[in-house]
Amino acid sequence: MHALIQRIWHGFVVIALVATATFVLVRLAPGDPFAAALENARLTPALREQWRAAYGLDGSIGTQFAHWIASLARGDLGFSTSTNQPVSRAIAAALPNTLLLIGTSIVIAFMLGIWLGAVQAAGRGGIVDRCIGAITLIGNAVPDFWLALVMLLAGSYWLRLFPVGGVADLLLPLGASWPVLLLDRARHLVLPVLTMVILLVAPIARLQRTALLDRLGAEWVRTATAKGVARRTVFRRHAWRTALGPVVTMGGIALPSLFGGAVFIERVFAWPGMGRLAAEAVAARDYHLVVGCVLVGTVMVVIGSMLADHVSAWLDPRLTQDGFEPGRGLA
Amino acid sequence: MPNLRDLRFLSLCALAACGATPDGTPAAAVSATGGTLVISTPAEPDNLLPPITTSISGRQVEDLIFQRLADIGASLNTVGDAGFTPNLATRWQWSPDSLSIAFTLDSAARWHDGVPVRAADVRFSLALVTDPRVASPTALLLANVDSISARDSLTAVVWFKQRRPDQFFEIVHQLYVLPEHLLRTADRRRLAAAPIAMMPIGSGPFRVARWVPKQLLELVADTTGGRRRAQLDRVVFAVAPDPVTAFTRVVTGEADLFEAVRPDKVAEVTSHPQLHLVLTPTLDYSYLGFNLVDQKTGRPHSLFGDRMVRRALTMATDRRSIVMNVYDSLAVQARGPFTAAQSTADTAHVPLPFAPDSANALLDAAGWMRGADSLRRRNGMLLAFGMLVPSTSVARMRAAVLLQEQFRRVGADVRIEGVDMGGFVSRISARRFDTMVGAWSQDAGPADVRAAWTSAAATAGGNNAGAYRSPQFDAHVDSGVAAFAPTAMRAHFAAAWRIIADDAPAIWLAEPLRVMAVHSRFVTSGMRPDAWWAGVAKWSIPPDRRIARDAPAPAHAAALAPAGASR
Amino acid sequence: MTATHTPPTDALLSLRDVRVTFRTADGVITPVDGVSFDIARGETLALVGESGCGKSLTALTILRLIDAPGRIEAGSRILFEGRDVLTLPDKELRSIRGRQAAMIFQEPMTALNPVYSAGEQIAEVVRTHTKASRSEAWTRAVAMLGAVGISSPDIRAKQFPHQLSGGMRQRVMIAMALVLGPSLLIADEPTTALVVTIQAQLLDLLREAQQARGASMLLITHDLGVVAESAQRVAVMYAGQIVEEAPVTALFAAPQHPYTEGLMAAMPRAGSRRERLTTIPGTVPPPGAWPLACRFADRCAYAWSRCTIEAPPLHQLGHGRTSRCHLVEEPARRVAAQATAGAAS
C-alpha cells in the first residue's frame, strides 16, 4: 500500500514538473496566439495587446502561472484561443478518438508482434523466420509520415476501399441504423490502425524473437525437458512465458512516443485526436490548450507506465512492486 | 437558356418549396434546388463573428451566413456605387452633399431565428465593430464612417465624415449586419468566448446547422419565413489538416471542391473527367522584401539602405523563370505591389528588367568588388544577408532557393532562414530580418496598398516591415484614393507604381492564379478575384447530374425547416 | 589384457562406448570419448573428475538432453531397464524423463523457472506424467516439499525461487526429481553451489530418499569428500575418458591410475602438517587439444616413452576395478618411480 502511494506521489511530481516546464517553454516560443492568424492581418500591436489582456496573456510569466494554478485548483484548464472553447471541452472531444486509435493499435500490435516473434524463434533460421525478419526490418526503417501517406493513398485512392481519413462519415443520414454507423466507424479505423500497427509490430516482434531465443537456451528450459514435459509445452510455458517481460517493459517505455508519434498519423488521416489537437495548438500558440494537452498526456503516460509495471511484475515475480529482490544468498 | 417548360417546372417547384412543411413534399425531391457542396479544406475558421474573425476560412463562411448591405461586382469597381448590387438593402438614396446615404432594407429579411432584420441591427453592427473594447481590426477600415441612425425600422442612414470615392464601398463591404437582439448582452471584451461566436445567427442565404470542431462545418439553405435564396441544400466544409489528404478527398469523390491545387497536381485533376480545373485571378502577390532600416541602430541598412544595391539585386533576378519554375503556368509575374485584377492596376507598367550585366555593373559602381571566391566585398564586409521564409509555404521556400542561386551568380551570399508561420510573423513585426519572402493578400479596395507600403505603415506595428518611405509615393497613393474620376485614379496609381518600382524596396515575384478543382456537376457563378465563394448561393446542380449525397434524406428535410419553427 | 564390458543382465543403466561430438568453428571436438559404465539397481556410482573432463555431458546423454551443435554419435549405446534410450521414439523417451529417471541440476537458481512457484513446478511433473487434477498435483507437491525437509511447505510452495534460499531451492529440485519415485537419479554436482553444512544435509537427504525407494543414483562431482560419503562405486574421468573405476573403499585405499593418485594427494586433510597442497603439475587439456596416446602422459609422474606412443586401453583388474594405464602391464616402473620420489622428499 505504501508503495502504491509512493508511486502515485512520484507520478504527481512528474506531472507537475512537465506541466510547469511546458507552461514556460510554450510562452518562450516567438509569436503569440494572435500573430499566427492572417500573416497580413490588420492587427496592430495595440489591438493585439488588448486581445492578450482579454485572455489573461499579458503580465509576466509568473503572474500568468499563478492565475493558471488558481484556475486549475477550480478544475478549470483555461480557454483555448484557437478553438474558441474551454480547454477541457476541446480535450474531452479529442481524447476518446486518440484512445480508440492508440488502444486498438497497441492491442493488435502487441498480440501480433508477440506471436510473430514467437513464430520466428520457434523456426529460427528457417524461411519463415527470415521472411518475417525482412518485413520487420522494413517496418523499423520506414518513416511514420511517409508510411501514413502511402497507406492513405493506397487504401483510399488506389484501391478505393476505405474513406480518405476522418473518424466517421458525418454526412450519414441522422436516422441511420447502428450497424451502419458501426461499420462506418470501423472502415475509418482500418487505415490509421494498420499504419500504427505496422510501425509498432516491428520492434515488438524483433524484441520478442531475441528474448525468446535467449530464453530457449536457459537452464530451466533444460530442466523442464528433463522432467519429460512435451516440447511445445516447454516452449510455451518455460521459454515464451519468461520472454514476455522485456516486451512489456519496452511497451511501458515506449508509451510517451506512442502518444507523440500519433501526431503524424492523426494529421494525415484527419483524425481529430490529442496529437493533432496539441500540434495545431502549438502552431497557433494556443498556450492554455498546449499545456492542457501536455498535462492530460502526461497523466495518461504515468498511468500507462504504472499499468505496464504491474503487468511486468505479474509476468516476472522477481520484479515486485517494492523493487527487485535478489535471492537471499547461499545460506 | 432555360425553355418555357423548364420555367414552368421551376415555378411549380418554387411554389411547392414556399409551402414546404418539415415532412417534405414529393415535388421538392426533384426541384431545381437541391444538392450538397462539400468543400475540402485544411483550414478551419477561428470563429464566426465578423468583428473578430481573422481567418480566411472564417470569412468564407461569414459571407454565406451574413449579409452586407450591398455586394461588389467582379470588376471590383470601388468608386461610387455603380459597381454594386443590392443585398440586404434593396435601394439607397444619397444625400445631395454625399455625406450620408439612406439604405432601405429588405422587408422580407429575417434572421435565422425568425426575427425580422431592422435598421437598428445595422446601427448596432457599426457600434459593435467600432467599440474599442472589441478591439476589432475592421474598425480601422471604417474610419470614414461617422455613425448610423435608424430613420425608421427599415431605413438606416449612414453618416460619413468626408466625401470620398470609396465611401460607399467602405460601409457596404466592410460591415456585416449582425443581430442586435442576440449580441446586445455579450461580453465585448471576450466576444470570442460567447457561444454565438461558434453557432452564429445571421440573415444570409445559409445558416449554420452544425460545427463539429476539427472535422466538419455544415451550412444548410435558410428557409426562414418561407423564403429560400440558395439553390443548394447544403454547403459542407470538410476539414483535413494535411493538404494531400484534403486534395485526395476531392479526387476520390468524397468532396467536391479543393481551392488550392498545387502545380504538380494539375495533371491529376485534368485526368479525372468528373473534375473541372477552375482558374481565377486573385488579389495575392508574393515578393522579396528588403529591410531598408537596420533594426538595431535605426540607421539605414548597411546593404539595403542603398537604392543601387536594391535595383542591382532586382535586375539580377530572372523573375519570369522563377515564377515559371515554382508555379508552372499557374501564375504571372507580379509587376509591382498590385495585381491585374484590381481597379488600380496598371497593365502597361514595365518592371525593372532582368539584366545581370547591368546588375553587376551597378554593384561594381557601388563599390562591391568580387573576390577570389567570386563573392563581393566592400570595405572588408561581405555582400551576405539572410532571407527569412515561412517554412510552411512550399512555393515560397522554392522561390527562396531559386533567388539564392541567382544572387550567388552576381556575387551575393544568401543564408535561407526557414521558420514556422508564428515565428515568421513575430520576426517580421519585430523587424528582425534582412530580406523576407512575403505575400500580401489584398482587400478589394484601392486603399489597401497604404497598409503595406506607405510611410504611415512603416512605424512599429504597421505592415510596411521594410520601412520604405517615399513622400512622393504616399502623395500619389493618397491622390489616387481620393480621385473620383477613374482616369485620374489610374494615372495617380500608375505614377505611384513607377516611383516604387524605381526605388525597388522589394522584388515583386508572382501573382498566383487560384487553381481549384471542382466537381463537374456544379454550375458555378459569381466568382470574384477576392472571393471565389461569393456566388455560392447561386451555384446549382442540374437534377440529372445529382449523386447520392445530393438527395435530401428525411432528416435533412427537417434541418431545412426554419430554425425557430419548432419553438 | 583388455576386454569390453559385457552388460550384466540386471544392471539398471548401461553405457557402452558413448561418444559425444561438438561441431565448432575450429572443427569437430569429442568431449565424451568412449565412456562405458554400469549402474546396478540400488547402487550409487560417483563419476569424478575436474571441470572440463566431460562428466556433466555424459550425464546429459542418458536422457538425451544433448542439443545441437552437439550430438551423440552412432555406435553409442545407452541401455536403461534393458531398452536402448538412443533409439526410443519421442513419446517413450518423455515418459522416462522425470518419471523413471530424473535429473537434479547443479545451479538451482537458474535451473528453476523464475516465474512459476516452487509448488507449480513440482506439480508440473506430476501432471505431465499422471492424470492427476490440479489440486491433487498440488497436494502431492506440498507433501513432497515436506518430505525433503522444508518447513511450512504449504507456504513455501507458493513462493518463487528467488524468495527461497539456495539450500531450499535445491531441496525443491530434489523434490521435483523424487516426486514420481524414479528408479534412477542423476545428480549433476547437486551440492557444489552450497555451503558445506547444507551440503551434508542434502547429501543425507538424497541418500535416505534413494535407499527408501531402492533407487540407483549417478552422482557427478569433483569433490572426493562427497564421493567417500555417498557412493558405493567410483569412476574417474579424465579428458573425455574413464581412467579408473573401483569400489569406493578400494579406490581410497589404493588408487591405481596416476591421475587418481594425484587427486587423492591433492585433497586437503585435517591434521595434515603440510603447508602446501600438492597439485598435479600442468593443466587439463581442452577437448580440441587432447594429446595423442595417453592423455595424461604430460602430467604423469610415471610416464615413459611408451605413454606418448601407445594409447593405453582400459585394463580389467578384477574385483570390479579397471585402470587405463600402461603401469598395469609394467608395475615395476611404479615401484621405481615411487622410490625415487621417496628419496627426494
PDB file of C-alpha atoms in Angstrom, chain B residues 17-18 20 33 110-112 114 204-207 220-230 232-233 556-565:
ATOM      1  CA  ALA B  17     -40.973  24.937 -51.837  1.00  0.00           C
ATOM      2  CA  CYS B  18     -42.629  28.020 -50.433  1.00  0.00           C
ATOM      3  CA  ALA B  20     -42.870  23.108 -47.836  1.00  0.00           C
ATOM      4  CA  THR B  33     -32.920  23.491 -55.905  1.00  0.00           C
ATOM      5  CA  ARG B 110     -35.217  37.602 -41.421  1.00  0.00           C
ATOM      6  CA  TRP B 111     -32.631  36.416 -39.001  1.00  0.00           C
ATOM      7  CA  HIS B 112     -32.251  32.648 -38.988  1.00  0.00           C
ATOM      8  CA  GLY B 114     -37.187  34.214 -37.474  1.00  0.00           C
ATOM      9  CA  GLY B 204     -27.746  35.196 -45.151  1.00  0.00           C
ATOM     10  CA  PRO B 205     -28.818  32.526 -47.640  1.00  0.00           C
ATOM     11  CA  PHE B 206     -27.250  29.789 -45.500  1.00  0.00           C
ATOM     12  CA  ARG B 207     -27.244  29.115 -41.801  1.00  0.00           C
ATOM     13  CA  VAL B 220     -27.900  24.468 -44.804  1.00  0.00           C
ATOM     14  CA  ALA B 221     -30.001  26.675 -47.031  1.00  0.00           C
ATOM     15  CA  ASP B 222     -32.011  29.069 -44.931  1.00  0.00           C
ATOM     16  CA  THR B 223     -35.771  28.922 -45.457  1.00  0.00           C
ATOM     17  CA  THR B 224     -36.901  31.248 -42.674  1.00  0.00           C
ATOM     18  CA  GLY B 225     -40.194  32.858 -43.473  1.00  0.00           C
ATOM     19  CA  GLY B 226     -40.636  30.524 -46.448  1.00  0.00           C
ATOM     20  CA  ARG B 227     -38.029  32.444 -48.430  1.00  0.00           C
ATOM     21  CA  ARG B 228     -35.222  30.458 -49.922  1.00  0.00           C
ATOM     22  CA  ARG B 229     -32.313  32.243 -51.592  1.00  0.00           C
ATOM     23  CA  ALA B 230     -29.853  29.421 -52.006  1.00  0.00           C
ATOM     24  CA  LEU B 232     -28.035  24.233 -52.968  1.00  0.00           C
ATOM     25  CA  ASP B 233     -29.385  22.444 -49.923  1.00  0.00           C
ATOM     26  CA  HIS B 556     -32.170  16.862 -43.736  1.00  0.00           C
ATOM     27  CA  ALA B 557     -35.634  17.986 -44.768  1.00  0.00           C
ATOM     28  CA  ALA B 558     -36.140  18.603 -41.068  1.00  0.00           C
ATOM     29  CA  ALA B 559     -32.910  20.541 -40.966  1.00  0.00           C
ATOM     30  CA  LEU B 560     -34.130  22.696 -43.806  1.00  0.00           C
ATOM     31  CA  ALA B 561     -37.082  23.936 -41.792  1.00  0.00           C
ATOM     32  CA  PRO B 562     -36.735  27.387 -40.335  1.00  0.00           C
ATOM     33  CA  ALA B 563     -34.595  27.398 -37.253  1.00  0.00           C
ATOM     34  CA  GLY B 564     -37.222  28.852 -34.991  1.00  0.00           C
ATOM     35  CA  ALA B 565     -40.140  26.840 -36.308  1.00  0.00           C
TER      36      ALA B 565
END
